[in-house]
Amino acid sequence: MILSIPPPVREDPAADAPETAVLAGGCFWCVEAVYLALAGVTRVVSGYSGGAAETANYRAVCGGGTGHAEAVEVRYDSTVLSFGRLLQVFFAVAHDPTQHHRQGNDVGTQYRSALFTLNDAQAAVARDYVAQLQQAGVFGAPIVTEITPLTRFYPAEAYHQDYARRHPEQPYIDAIAQPKVEKLRACFPQWLRQI
């Protein structure tokens, strides 16, 4: 089912804000695949946010007790793609923001929905947009997305980077990531990268 997710009333934080967003919405392979398809995105790195450096590795994070979330660091050209559009895609396509500490069959705090903001301006835009979506009753359930200041982002191991593109035949990618990219194409064709 495709929900109609309105654009945020406020799209961009202050002009001096970094052109980086850190988003957590379940498995980073799937979120990465969505953002790599957007025009204006210059780089996407899968990694871990919200925990300590010594446990920022896949084996530890998968245990669910490190405090990390699987996340992606999205670098983008704000003259092509706004922070608000990144958030609209996050809520409309990349994941289900009503699932607490899980996404589908992936269960644990490492799969939580979170926006790791880089400054107060990003946090304000994110808070306003969540409030806007809640007030509109778009999801029919409360949005559980955490809005938390970014402390550190730790890139994941090299084999996780660009995983969906390199492994399109992998069953998880075929079942979970590919439908999200197809939903992106259906919902926001005007924002897609030209191939």
PDB file of C-alpha atoms in Angstrom:
ATOM      1  CA  MET A   1       0.000   0.000   0.000  1.00  0.00           C
ATOM      2  CA  ILE A   2       1.306   3.443  -0.934  1.00  0.00           C
ATOM      3  CA  LEU A   3       0.449   6.200   1.511  1.00  0.00           C
ATOM      4  CA  SER A   4       0.298   9.817   0.428  1.00  0.00           C
ATOM      5  CA  ILE A   5       2.892  11.534   2.592  1.00  0.00           C
ATOM      6  CA  PRO A   6       2.717  15.331   2.396  1.00  0.00           C
ATOM      7  CA  PRO A   7       5.928  17.307   2.015  1.00  0.00           C
ATOM      8  CA  PRO A   8       7.185  19.088   5.104  1.00  0.00           C
ATOM      9  CA  VAL A   9       6.043  22.664   5.584  1.00  0.00           C
ATOM     10  CA  ARG A  10       9.671  23.550   6.397  1.00  0.00           C
ATOM     11  CA  GLU A  11      12.102  21.873   4.015  1.00  0.00           C
ATOM     12  CA  ASP A  12      15.542  23.124   4.893  1.00  0.00           C
ATOM     13  CA  PRO A  13      17.431  23.950   8.041  1.00  0.00           C
ATOM     14  CA  ALA A  14      19.531  27.117   8.178  1.00  0.00           C
ATOM     15  CA  ALA A  15      21.650  27.867   5.124  1.00  0.00           C
ATOM     16  CA  ASP A  16      24.896  27.063   6.933  1.00  0.00           C
ATOM     17  CA  ALA A  17      23.713  23.568   7.885  1.00  0.00           C
ATOM     18  CA  PRO A  18      25.835  20.649   6.719  1.00  0.00           C
ATOM     19  CA  GLU A  19      24.640  18.790   3.675  1.00  0.00           C
ATOM     20  CA  THR A  20      24.661  15.530   5.580  1.00  0.00           C
ATOM     21  CA  ALA A  21      21.816  13.595   7.160  1.00  0.00           C
ATOM     22  CA  VAL A  22      22.059  10.481   9.342  1.00  0.00           C
ATOM     23  CA  LEU A  23      18.967   8.276   9.249  1.00  0.00           C
ATOM     24  CA  ALA A  24      18.115   4.929  10.841  1.00  0.00           C
ATOM     25  CA  GLY A  25      15.195   2.912   9.529  1.00  0.00           C
ATOM     26  CA  GLY A  26      15.954  -0.760   9.962  1.00  0.00           C
ATOM     27  CA  CYS A  27      18.469  -2.676   7.890  1.00  0.00           C
ATOM     28  CA  PHE A  28      21.008  -0.237   6.488  1.00  0.00           C
ATOM     29  CA  TRP A  29      21.261  -2.184   3.202  1.00  0.00           C
ATOM     30  CA  CYS A  30      17.667  -1.282   2.404  1.00  0.00           C
ATOM     31  CA  VAL A  31      17.789   2.352   3.470  1.00  0.00           C
ATOM     32  CA  GLU A  32      21.044   2.812   1.555  1.00  0.00           C
ATOM     33  CA  ALA A  33      19.462   1.382  -1.629  1.00  0.00           C
ATOM     34  CA  VAL A  34      16.642   3.935  -1.463  1.00  0.00           C
ATOM     35  CA  TYR A  35      18.882   6.962  -1.014  1.00  0.00           C
ATOM     36  CA  LEU A  36      21.405   5.910  -3.652  1.00  0.00           C
ATOM     37  CA  ALA A  37      18.581   6.136  -6.210  1.00  0.00           C
ATOM     38  CA  LEU A  38      17.918   9.845  -5.530  1.00  0.00           C
ATOM     39  CA  ALA A  39      19.282  12.632  -7.718  1.00  0.00           C
ATOM     40  CA  GLY A  40      21.370  14.999  -5.625  1.00  0.00           C
ATOM     41  CA  VAL A  41      22.679  12.313  -3.284  1.00  0.00           C
ATOM     42  CA  THR A  42      26.449  12.300  -3.628  1.00  0.00           C
ATOM     43  CA  ARG A  43      27.316   9.520  -1.189  1.00  0.00           C
ATOM     44  CA  VAL A  44      25.635   7.050   1.153  1.00  0.00           C
ATOM     45  CA  VAL A  45      27.590   5.197   3.835  1.00  0.00           C
ATOM     46  CA  SER A  46      26.070   2.381   5.892  1.00  0.00           C
ATOM     47  CA  GLY A  47      27.127   2.383   9.520  1.00  0.00           C
ATOM     48  CA  TYR A  48      26.230   2.593  13.180  1.00  0.00           C
ATOM     49  CA  SER A  49      25.024   5.517  15.315  1.00  0.00           C
ATOM     50  CA  GLY A  50      24.140   5.873  18.963  1.00  0.00           C
ATOM     51  CA  GLY A  51      26.733   3.659  20.666  1.00  0.00           C
ATOM     52  CA  ALA A  52      30.433   3.464  21.521  1.00  0.00           C
ATOM     53  CA  ALA A  53      33.373   3.001  19.127  1.00  0.00           C
ATOM     54  CA  GLU A  54      34.520  -0.292  20.641  1.00  0.00           C
ATOM     55  CA  THR A  55      31.216  -2.016  19.815  1.00  0.00           C
ATOM     56  CA  ALA A  56      30.612  -0.386  16.415  1.00  0.00           C
ATOM     57  CA  ASN A  57      30.879  -3.606  14.438  1.00  0.00           C
ATOM     58  CA  TYR A  58      28.266  -5.807  12.819  1.00  0.00           C
ATOM     59  CA  ARG A  59      28.695  -8.794  15.086  1.00  0.00           C
ATOM     60  CA  ALA A  60      28.295  -6.738  18.268  1.00  0.00           C
ATOM     61  CA  VAL A  61      25.503  -4.514  16.963  1.00  0.00           C
ATOM     62  CA  CYS A  62      23.444  -7.525  15.789  1.00  0.00           C
ATOM     63  CA  GLY A  63      23.264  -8.660  19.414  1.00  0.00           C
ATOM     64  CA  GLY A  64      21.054  -5.646  20.147  1.00  0.00           C
ATOM     65  CA  GLY A  65      22.778  -4.566  23.350  1.00  0.00           C
ATOM     66  CA  THR A  66      25.278  -1.962  22.150  1.00  0.00           C
ATOM     67  CA  GLY A  67      22.968   1.044  21.897  1.00  0.00           C
ATOM     68  CA  HIS A  68      23.747   1.482  18.203  1.00  0.00           C
ATOM     69  CA  ALA A  69      21.219   1.729  15.405  1.00  0.00           C
ATOM     70  CA  GLU A  70      22.001   0.558  11.900  1.00  0.00           C
ATOM     71  CA  ALA A  71      22.045   3.895  10.073  1.00  0.00           C
ATOM     72  CA  VAL A  72      23.067   5.580   6.868  1.00  0.00           C
ATOM     73  CA  GLU A  73      24.999   8.790   6.424  1.00  0.00           C
ATOM     74  CA  VAL A  74      23.586  10.571   3.381  1.00  0.00           C
ATOM     75  CA  ARG A  75      25.604  13.345   1.764  1.00  0.00           C
ATOM     76  CA  TYR A  76      23.625  15.463  -0.657  1.00  0.00           C
ATOM     77  CA  ASP A  77      23.645  18.562  -2.822  1.00  0.00           C
ATOM     78  CA  SER A  78      21.044  20.880  -1.308  1.00  0.00           C
ATOM     79  CA  THR A  79      20.671  22.768  -4.597  1.00  0.00           C
ATOM     80  CA  VAL A  80      19.179  19.566  -6.043  1.00  0.00           C
ATOM     81  CA  LEU A  81      17.633  17.824  -3.025  1.00  0.00           C
ATOM     82  CA  SER A  82      16.440  19.450   0.186  1.00  0.00           C
ATOM     83  CA  PHE A  83      16.666  18.099   3.716  1.00  0.00           C
ATOM     84  CA  GLY A  84      12.865  18.079   3.718  1.00  0.00           C
ATOM     85  CA  ARG A  85      12.779  15.796   0.682  1.00  0.00           C
ATOM     86  CA  LEU A  86      15.193  13.425   2.408  1.00  0.00           C
ATOM     87  CA  LEU A  87      12.770  13.290   5.338  1.00  0.00           C
ATOM     88  CA  GLN A  88       9.742  12.848   3.095  1.00  0.00           C
ATOM     89  CA  VAL A  89      11.419   9.837   1.451  1.00  0.00           C
ATOM     90  CA  PHE A  90      12.409   8.520   4.896  1.00  0.00           C
ATOM     91  CA  PHE A  91       8.804   8.501   6.096  1.00  0.00           C
ATOM     92  CA  ALA A  92       7.108   7.578   2.802  1.00  0.00           C
ATOM     93  CA  VAL A  93       9.430   4.899   1.435  1.00  0.00           C
ATOM     94  CA  ALA A  94      12.519   3.954   3.445  1.00  0.00           C
ATOM     95  CA  HIS A  95      10.805   2.358   6.453  1.00  0.00           C
ATOM     96  CA  ASP A  96       7.723   2.174   8.677  1.00  0.00           C
ATOM     97  CA  PRO A  97       8.072   4.860  11.373  1.00  0.00           C
ATOM     98  CA  THR A  98       5.323   3.294  13.506  1.00  0.00           C
ATOM     99  CA  GLN A  99       7.249   0.103  14.309  1.00  0.00           C
ATOM    100  CA  HIS A 100       9.000   0.325  17.668  1.00  0.00           C
ATOM    101  CA  HIS A 101      12.495  -1.236  17.797  1.00  0.00           C
ATOM    102  CA  ARG A 102      11.931  -3.251  14.655  1.00  0.00           C
ATOM    103  CA  GLN A 103      11.337  -3.194  10.918  1.00  0.00           C
ATOM    104  CA  GLY A 104       9.354  -6.178   9.703  1.00  0.00           C
ATOM    105  CA  ASN A 105      11.113  -9.366  10.803  1.00  0.00           C
ATOM    106  CA  ASP A 106      14.236  -7.466  11.924  1.00  0.00           C
ATOM    107  CA  VAL A 107      13.699  -7.011  15.661  1.00  0.00           C
ATOM    108  CA  GLY A 108      15.836  -5.148  18.198  1.00  0.00           C
ATOM    109  CA  THR A 109      16.873  -1.636  19.164  1.00  0.00           C
ATOM    110  CA  GLN A 110      19.499  -1.726  16.408  1.00  0.00           C
ATOM    111  CA  TYR A 111      16.614  -1.564  13.885  1.00  0.00           C
ATOM    112  CA  ARG A 112      14.866   1.409  15.494  1.00  0.00           C
ATOM    113  CA  SER A 113      13.573   4.416  13.612  1.00  0.00           C
ATOM    114  CA  ALA A 114      15.768   7.431  14.349  1.00  0.00           C
ATOM    115  CA  LEU A 115      16.904  10.732  12.928  1.00  0.00           C
ATOM    116  CA  PHE A 116      20.369  11.599  14.216  1.00  0.00           C
ATOM    117  CA  THR A 117      20.482  15.362  13.778  1.00  0.00           C
ATOM    118  CA  LEU A 118      23.683  17.288  13.171  1.00  0.00           C
ATOM    119  CA  ASN A 119      22.487  20.598  14.608  1.00  0.00           C
ATOM    120  CA  ASP A 120      19.526  22.412  16.155  1.00  0.00           C
ATOM    121  CA  ALA A 121      18.178  23.495  12.760  1.00  0.00           C
ATOM    122  CA  GLN A 122      17.937  19.903  11.500  1.00  0.00           C
ATOM    123  CA  ALA A 123      16.315  18.858  14.772  1.00  0.00           C
ATOM    124  CA  ALA A 124      13.712  21.626  14.464  1.00  0.00           C
ATOM    125  CA  VAL A 125      12.818  20.665  10.885  1.00  0.00           C
ATOM    126  CA  ALA A 126      12.590  16.984  11.886  1.00  0.00           C
ATOM    127  CA  ARG A 127      10.425  17.686  14.967  1.00  0.00           C
ATOM    128  CA  ASP A 128       8.115  19.963  12.973  1.00  0.00           C
ATOM    129  CA  TYR A 129       7.699  17.346  10.252  1.00  0.00           C
ATOM    130  CA  VAL A 130       6.909  14.535  12.688  1.00  0.00           C
ATOM    131  CA  ALA A 131       4.345  16.792  14.364  1.00  0.00           C
ATOM    132  CA  GLN A 132       2.872  17.648  10.955  1.00  0.00           C
ATOM    133  CA  LEU A 133       2.554  13.966  10.009  1.00  0.00           C
ATOM    134  CA  GLN A 134       1.075  13.078  13.410  1.00  0.00           C
ATOM    135  CA  GLN A 135      -1.478  15.871  13.174  1.00  0.00           C
ATOM    136  CA  ALA A 136      -2.452  14.760   9.649  1.00  0.00           C
ATOM    137  CA  GLY A 137      -2.955  11.189  10.924  1.00  0.00           C
ATOM    138  CA  VAL A 138      -1.108   9.846   7.901  1.00  0.00           C
ATOM    139  CA  PHE A 139      -0.090   6.527   9.448  1.00  0.00           C
ATOM    140  CA  GLY A 140      -3.039   5.724  11.662  1.00  0.00           C
ATOM    141  CA  ALA A 141      -0.593   4.881  14.464  1.00  0.00           C
ATOM    142  CA  PRO A 142       1.887   6.964  16.459  1.00  0.00           C
ATOM    143  CA  ILE A 143       5.250   7.740  14.865  1.00  0.00           C
ATOM    144  CA  VAL A 144       7.955   6.307  17.128  1.00  0.00           C
ATOM    145  CA  THR A 145      10.937   7.865  15.337  1.00  0.00           C
ATOM    146  CA  GLU A 146      13.558   9.142  17.778  1.00  0.00           C
ATOM    147  CA  ILE A 147      15.058  12.553  17.061  1.00  0.00           C
ATOM    148  CA  THR A 148      18.470  12.516  18.699  1.00  0.00           C
ATOM    149  CA  PRO A 149      21.607  14.636  18.324  1.00  0.00           C
ATOM    150  CA  LEU A 150      24.330  12.733  16.476  1.00  0.00           C
ATOM    151  CA  THR A 151      27.281  11.958  18.708  1.00  0.00           C
ATOM    152  CA  ARG A 152      29.278   9.811  16.266  1.00  0.00           C
ATOM    153  CA  PHE A 153      28.711   7.867  13.097  1.00  0.00           C
ATOM    154  CA  TYR A 154      30.835   4.768  12.569  1.00  0.00           C
ATOM    155  CA  PRO A 155      31.056   3.428   9.000  1.00  0.00           C
ATOM    156  CA  ALA A 156      30.185  -0.254   8.760  1.00  0.00           C
ATOM    157  CA  GLU A 157      32.548  -2.859   7.415  1.00  0.00           C
ATOM    158  CA  ALA A 158      33.419  -2.545   3.704  1.00  0.00           C
ATOM    159  CA  TYR A 159      31.312  -5.537   2.659  1.00  0.00           C
ATOM    160  CA  HIS A 160      28.141  -3.713   3.807  1.00  0.00           C
ATOM    161  CA  GLN A 161      28.694  -0.704   1.555  1.00  0.00           C
ATOM    162  CA  ASP A 162      26.541  -0.512  -1.600  1.00  0.00           C
ATOM    163  CA  TYR A 163      25.329  -3.989  -0.678  1.00  0.00           C
ATOM    164  CA  ALA A 164      21.999  -4.016  -2.516  1.00  0.00           C
ATOM    165  CA  ARG A 165      23.517  -2.936  -5.826  1.00  0.00           C
ATOM    166  CA  ARG A 166      26.315  -5.494  -5.558  1.00  0.00           C
ATOM    167  CA  HIS A 167      23.991  -8.348  -4.463  1.00  0.00           C
ATOM    168  CA  PRO A 168      20.641  -7.884  -6.237  1.00  0.00           C
ATOM    169  CA  GLU A 169      20.049 -11.655  -6.259  1.00  0.00           C
ATOM    170  CA  GLN A 170      20.382 -11.989  -2.481  1.00  0.00           C
ATOM    171  CA  PRO A 171      16.929 -13.070  -1.162  1.00  0.00           C
ATOM    172  CA  TYR A 172      16.722 -10.377   1.540  1.00  0.00           C
ATOM    173  CA  ILE A 173      17.574  -7.658  -0.974  1.00  0.00           C
ATOM    174  CA  ASP A 174      15.049  -9.028  -3.458  1.00  0.00           C
ATOM    175  CA  ALA A 175      12.298  -9.263  -0.829  1.00  0.00           C
ATOM    176  CA  ILE A 176      12.908  -6.093   1.216  1.00  0.00           C
ATOM    177  CA  ALA A 177      15.211  -3.559  -0.471  1.00  0.00           C
ATOM    178  CA  GLN A 178      13.988  -3.886  -4.049  1.00  0.00           C
ATOM    179  CA  PRO A 179      10.307  -3.220  -3.213  1.00  0.00           C
ATOM    180  CA  LYS A 180      11.372  -0.044  -1.388  1.00  0.00           C
ATOM    181  CA  VAL A 181      13.273   1.178  -4.446  1.00  0.00           C
ATOM    182  CA  GLU A 182      10.262   0.335  -6.620  1.00  0.00           C
ATOM    183  CA  LYS A 183       8.027   2.280  -4.224  1.00  0.00           C
ATOM    184  CA  LEU A 184      10.432   5.239  -4.489  1.00  0.00           C
ATOM    185  CA  ARG A 185      10.153   5.077  -8.287  1.00  0.00           C
ATOM    186  CA  ALA A 186       6.355   5.024  -8.065  1.00  0.00           C
ATOM    187  CA  CYS A 187       6.026   7.800  -5.457  1.00  0.00           C
ATOM    188  CA  PHE A 188       8.796  10.200  -6.455  1.00  0.00           C
ATOM    189  CA  PRO A 189       9.862   9.630 -10.078  1.00  0.00           C
ATOM    190  CA  GLN A 190      10.792  13.301 -10.393  1.00  0.00           C
ATOM    191  CA  TRP A 191      13.535  12.893  -7.768  1.00  0.00           C
ATOM    192  CA  LEU A 192      15.284   9.858  -9.248  1.00  0.00           C
ATOM    193  CA  ARG A 193      18.877   9.786 -10.392  1.00  0.00           C
ATOM    194  CA  GLN A 194      19.138   9.679 -14.191  1.00  0.00           C
ATOM    195  CA  ILE A 195      20.901   6.515 -15.329  1.00  0.00           C
TER     196      ILE A 195
END
